[in-house]
Amino acid sequence: MAGNAFGTLFRFTTFGESHGPAIGCVIDGVPPRIPLAETHIQPWLDKRKPGQSRFTTQRREADVVKILSGVFEGQTTGTPIALLIENTDQRSKDYSDIADSFRPGHADYTYQVKYGIRDFRGGGRASARETAARVAAGAVARRVLDSLLPGGATIRGAMVQMGPHTVDRARWDWEELANNPFWCPDAAAARLWQSYLDGVRKAGSSIGGVVEVVAENLPAGLGEPIYDKLDADIAKALMSINAVKGVEIGEGFASASLSGEQNADEMRMSASKVTFLSNHAGGILGGISSGQPIVARIALKPTSSILTAMKSVDRLGREVEVSTKGRHDPCVAIRAVPVAEAMLAVTLADHLLRHRALSH
Amino acid sequence: MAGNAFGTLFRFTTFGESHGPAIGCVIDGVPPRIPLAETHIQPWLDKRKPGQSRFTTQRREADVVKILSGVFEGQTTGTPIALLIENTDQRSKDYSDIADSFRPGHADYTYQVKYGIRDFRGGGRASARETAARVAAGAVARRVLDSLLPGGATIRGAMVQMGPHTVDRARWDWEELANNPFWCPDAAAARLWQSYLDGVRKAGSSIGGVVEVVAENLPAGLGEPIYDKLDADIAKALMSINAVKGVEIGEGFASASLSGEQNADEMRMSASKVTFLSNHAGGILGGISSGQPIVARIALKPTSSILTAMKSVDRLGREVEVSTKGRHDPCVAIRAVPVAEAMLAVTLADHLLRHRALSH
Amino acid sequence: MAGNAFGTLFRFTTFGESHGPAIGCVIDGVPPRIPLAETHIQPWLDKRKPGQSRFTTQRREADVVKILSGVFEGQTTGTPIALLIENTDQRSKDYSDIADSFRPGHADYTYQVKYGIRDFRGGGRASARETAARVAAGAVARRVLDSLLPGGATIRGAMVQMGPHTVDRARWDWEELANNPFWCPDAAAARLWQSYLDGVRKAGSSIGGVVEVVAENLPAGLGEPIYDKLDADIAKALMSINAVKGVEIGEGFASASLSGEQNADEMRMSASKVTFLSNHAGGILGGISSGQPIVARIALKPTSSILTAMKSVDRLGREVEVSTKGRHDPCVAIRAVPVAEAMLAVTLADHLLRHRALSH
Amino acid sequence: MAGNAFGTLFRFTTFGESHGPAIGCVIDGVPPRIPLAETHIQPWLDKRKPGQSRFTTQRREADVVKILSGVFEGQTTGTPIALLIENTDQRSKDYSDIADSFRPGHADYTYQVKYGIRDFRGGGRASARETAARVAAGAVARRVLDSLLPGGATIRGAMVQMGPHTVDRARWDWEELANNPFWCPDAAAARLWQSYLDGVRKAGSSIGGVVEVVAENLPAGLGEPIYDKLDADIAKALMSINAVKGVEIGEGFASASLSGEQNADEMRMSASKVTFLSNHAGGILGGISSGQPIVARIALKPTSSILTAMKSVDRLGREVEVSTKGRHDPCVAIRAVPVAEAMLAVTLADHLLRHRALSH
């Protein structure tokens, strides 16, 4: 109830602050006899790791994951899986300025009001550092999906908009993601973004973005109406990611301008199976997966850690000005891609287990 | 876990199908000694009730709510509050056509796949009829907020876009909502929408829309990081409403195009209190309320119940065409306004109780 | 979280006070396509119904159950099942004495302290009347077990001790339960109890008792270590019944005096299946069912509603004396038998669904 | 839902196997600004530590606890508290015999059936080693109680029966617990038990026992009827402890033989406060604390790890004989005392937070 756990049957609880000794999570609800080792988790953490280009924060973390429990002779046992990631790069910098001042747009002020105390070092619990634990849990969720679903599931994300610049979907190529530091599926857009973001970065400014995540090969029937609808739980999962301000499924906000004729996904039979002629719905009808690809997008705000001094106040109620020097992320949306994938994976794993329980 | 309950401390479970004998809910977690009677709930149900203009479905329901438990001598007792609403207008129409065919864009297909059985009469459990129970729970949530918060809370919604037509925020006037059947705060837009929607309706078509809900006078400090963030729970609450395909907080998707300088909400002191110079964040920072108005928007798709015949399949795997005759909603977003208000109210009541438990 | 729900996957929430218009429950988590009608539930309610002999309270309730939702054409649909039981015998007696005085041994005092308000009519929410809703939920749980388990499950209870008088297990005959008003499996003991309890009743006194419940034909593997052990959840389920002061599994408290040699359940193979040579464990090892019969016992205190005046206080802090005139139960353990069966059934149905979710 | 978490608002999840690298827990739901350091936790772990007399298992564990998160500058921050205890004494013994055979009375068989895999080294997850994590969580719960309750709470336990030998309550002296290795409050009984248990130990046998735990200075009003009654949750908490087969509150099973007159706790006023003239109820009425001391007792079975060879089977369905050589506990009830205290503490801390949320 204190908010640090996610899921119902596949349920994980994360812990740790940016500058504490370690972060990690405990996953309770992994079925037994699923092959699992650190090598299944580490690559996803490596993908999320900051400092891999000049476009993400230069904090250097080894992010080495260690499985503490729940695995025996290479397989899950059905008992809780504890994952530990030690913090190694907590620079002993001077936090005296932000210890007392509230950075505009950050959680500094609200944590202080809520708790009357906060670990201000590096953002404490509100730091994006916590998302490493999400990615680790997401890697285990992928193992669950791949183990329980024939053919496995494919869950991947891409950045589709940086500031005002969107990708051209006609040029979408998943293979392109490996060729640029933005998880951008459009090579031309990626080139544009590179020069654009260099400008933002050099100006000490920041910019928002949009990320799209897609899950393929999931069965129809996942999702529990009326409140734990699959799209409702995906919305919660994705909105919980740092800096996210919007979530949409399928056509999303565009559907507000569509007519019923335009928005309908007609159905036909093909090789004795139901097929859809379009996917405006993003793979979810009435809160339940239809078997089509599940498509969600999230909008991320620009970080408020910028060079320009902004008006703020401090803990003692004095008016101050705050600016952020040193390492920072010009576009935090970039690093959100692996995190959004992970959150989609855990939501799907949870709903797959839930569906098993109550089907007949 | 089967998805028909919402909330953790203020928790309600709804039940009932469109054409069963009754719908209702049980609310567990209402603090004691809050004045409560049917008269506190009925006006909100009346507001939601369909058939009040030619722009919503012509189903006629009395929607009379009855309190079965949890209230003694006009006050809550801390025990569960059961609310019952009898169904009165279940027309004995012939459902043989939709009993077997799946209406495109509806939950027909996914319910059938998930459960292997469905109450097809009037949409069964997936019908918007269920939202009456949400509105009733929302009315009780308002009583909780008004009782526990000095000065009470104001939670209200408006429709801000119909199809391609948006309101002009410069003309926003909450008083205008009473003057049109759309909950539209802009008199000029309402006039335009009226003729526009008449055209849609007469064509047997449908159109989407956008609804905005605002909560004022909530304290700072509500919301449980990291996963049960206030915005994450609002996203889930709103995405669970029928036909919703997107949720955004504050600037939402627009923030993707903003720079850090543009998006920052600077802070100053005013009369010894922290004030914000803008509200791009929509009242939530790091998942915790900041004390500013909480602002959320939802996108609703057009209903797929349209006159035009659409390609579909039936339970036996035969290809069919489906069209909807008779009463229907040309713009389901209209009826979503009171429901969205209710879902915001229950989310806030729940988080207010959660905050009380864990504050020090 | 307010305590009026039980179970995780098979989860029901009860509502209603002794003298309100109705009591009932909503069950969320019943798998679809299980045949269900009122006729599956009513017999269990009839069995629980008070006033069937001179040894239970003379309140007369029709206890007619009505299914409001979740069933379509005779089968469950996977949606919530709401059950309603109207209260018919709320005698308009004068409650002015107990409205203000706290009956010793009742929940009067603690409800008043906890909530600052209580519905004192007939005990309000704390009345044993609430157990009718448990029995209704238990009947549905039996349907779930019978539907999902090959051969169905047998869950039954018996009273094994009344005051100081225990049954002779050598004479145990389940058929005898139908022949006496005590659910006593030992005809000789039943005769003794009858004259004994007549004495208690005529003296306006009361006496405690012990009830045993047994579940047969459950598979091995039910129960989630470490905290949601099957025996832990059974203990909670049974301890939640009115007047229960102790719960034991298998040998229970007697095992404290046994040696490891005496208490061991040795295992052999029989017809290629594992069999146990004894059942000291009561069918549960390490919190997980072993496939043997699950055996639990509960101790019930004597009701404190007695003719003798007892020292107490009232709401205004004045010292008073309280005695109970009129209808009452000389041995509340009798009526607990069907309730204990029901609570065992719901616990097992819940764990069966949980096991399905997480097995591989 | 997989059973490795306890509590609702004060909620902890434990992880770890007997012979894995570490065990520990994550506690989510600790209010902020409670002074907390390892020095508040370590003494309770030291008290639980095995190998402190010849009457408990000779496994040697340092049991050094490390706080990984949730504490900043000596105070809790409201974020999750992760506690880590490394395993140091995992003797590299040969487990080949128990790897395949099921020890009668242990969880070996049921884990194998449930999961199809088990970490058999030292009992794996089912080992009493897990209780160290409970004790650590209990220590934090004590900090919560002491911080939120004026005057703090006193929670302590004692062993009151070993095999057939009970303590004499007339000689009860809490100070005596420090003078014997049994947490026995009766010096004379302790002397008897010492020679008695030496006999059991030398015979390679084992014996059961009864432990009593008492919580004092708790307010009236804790406990959520109807299902999350305080006694119901205590019953679950205590029954979840390894080897426990029975739980009782107040008079417990003895109340079955009492009359209403004997069992009543009469009430008087004393210094303007309600006082009770006796405490047969064990401090709980209608599932809610009355303000009297809360008294619970648990029965523990003798461990089935004994020298005598017992009939069993192995994984391949072969009949075998199993006996336990080497270090073992002749009376596991001894080590359960600090664990039972801890489980009572966490249950009370949870209910204290729950009561704060929903009171008015």
mmCIF file of C-alpha atoms in Angstrom, chain B residues 1 9-10 29-34 147-148 353-354 356-360, chain D residues 1 9-10 29-34 147-148 353-354 356-360:
data_model
loop_
_atom_site.group_PDB
_atom_site.id
_atom_site.type_symbol
_atom_site.label_atom_id
_atom_site.label_comp_id
_atom_site.label_asym_id
_atom_site.label_seq_id
_atom_site.Cartn_x
_atom_site.Cartn_y
_atom_site.Cartn_z
ATOM 1 C CA MET B 1 -8.110 -9.887 -8.478
ATOM 2 C CA LEU B 9 -8.415 1.745 1.460
ATOM 3 C CA PHE B 10 -11.481 3.396 -0.037
ATOM 4 C CA GLY B 29 -13.392 1.720 3.705
ATOM 5 C CA VAL B 30 -15.578 4.718 4.402
ATOM 6 C CA PRO B 31 -14.595 6.371 7.684
ATOM 7 C CA PRO B 32 -17.326 6.515 10.315
ATOM 8 C CA ARG B 33 -19.509 9.464 11.242
ATOM 9 C CA ILE B 34 -19.782 11.031 7.807
ATOM 10 C CA SER B 147 -15.773 15.579 5.390
ATOM 11 C CA LEU B 148 -12.046 15.107 5.893
ATOM 12 C CA LEU B 353 -6.914 7.742 3.379
ATOM 13 C CA ARG B 354 -3.621 6.166 2.373
ATOM 14 C CA ARG B 356 -3.380 9.451 6.661
ATOM 15 C CA ALA B 357 -2.226 5.933 7.425
ATOM 16 C CA LEU B 358 1.432 6.474 6.711
ATOM 17 C CA SER B 359 2.072 10.094 7.589
ATOM 18 C CA HIS B 360 3.822 10.879 10.828
ATOM 19 C CA MET D 1 -0.284 -13.500 -3.917
ATOM 20 C CA LEU D 9 -0.082 -1.169 5.190
ATOM 21 C CA PHE D 10 2.977 -2.238 7.169
ATOM 22 C CA GLY D 29 4.889 1.053 4.680
ATOM 23 C CA VAL D 30 7.047 2.406 7.463
ATOM 24 C CA PRO D 31 6.032 5.974 8.326
ATOM 25 C CA PRO D 32 8.744 8.597 7.898
ATOM 26 C CA ARG D 33 10.906 10.184 10.569
ATOM 27 C CA ILE D 34 11.185 7.194 12.869
ATOM 28 C CA SER D 147 7.170 5.829 17.828
ATOM 29 C CA LEU D 148 3.438 6.177 17.238
ATOM 30 C CA LEU D 353 -1.631 2.042 10.592
ATOM 31 C CA ARG D 354 -4.915 0.680 9.269
ATOM 32 C CA ARG D 356 -5.196 5.596 11.507
ATOM 33 C CA ALA D 357 -6.335 5.536 7.887
ATOM 34 C CA LEU D 358 -9.996 4.925 8.566
ATOM 35 C CA SER D 359 -10.675 6.610 11.884
ATOM 36 C CA HIS D 360 -12.448 9.912 11.934
#
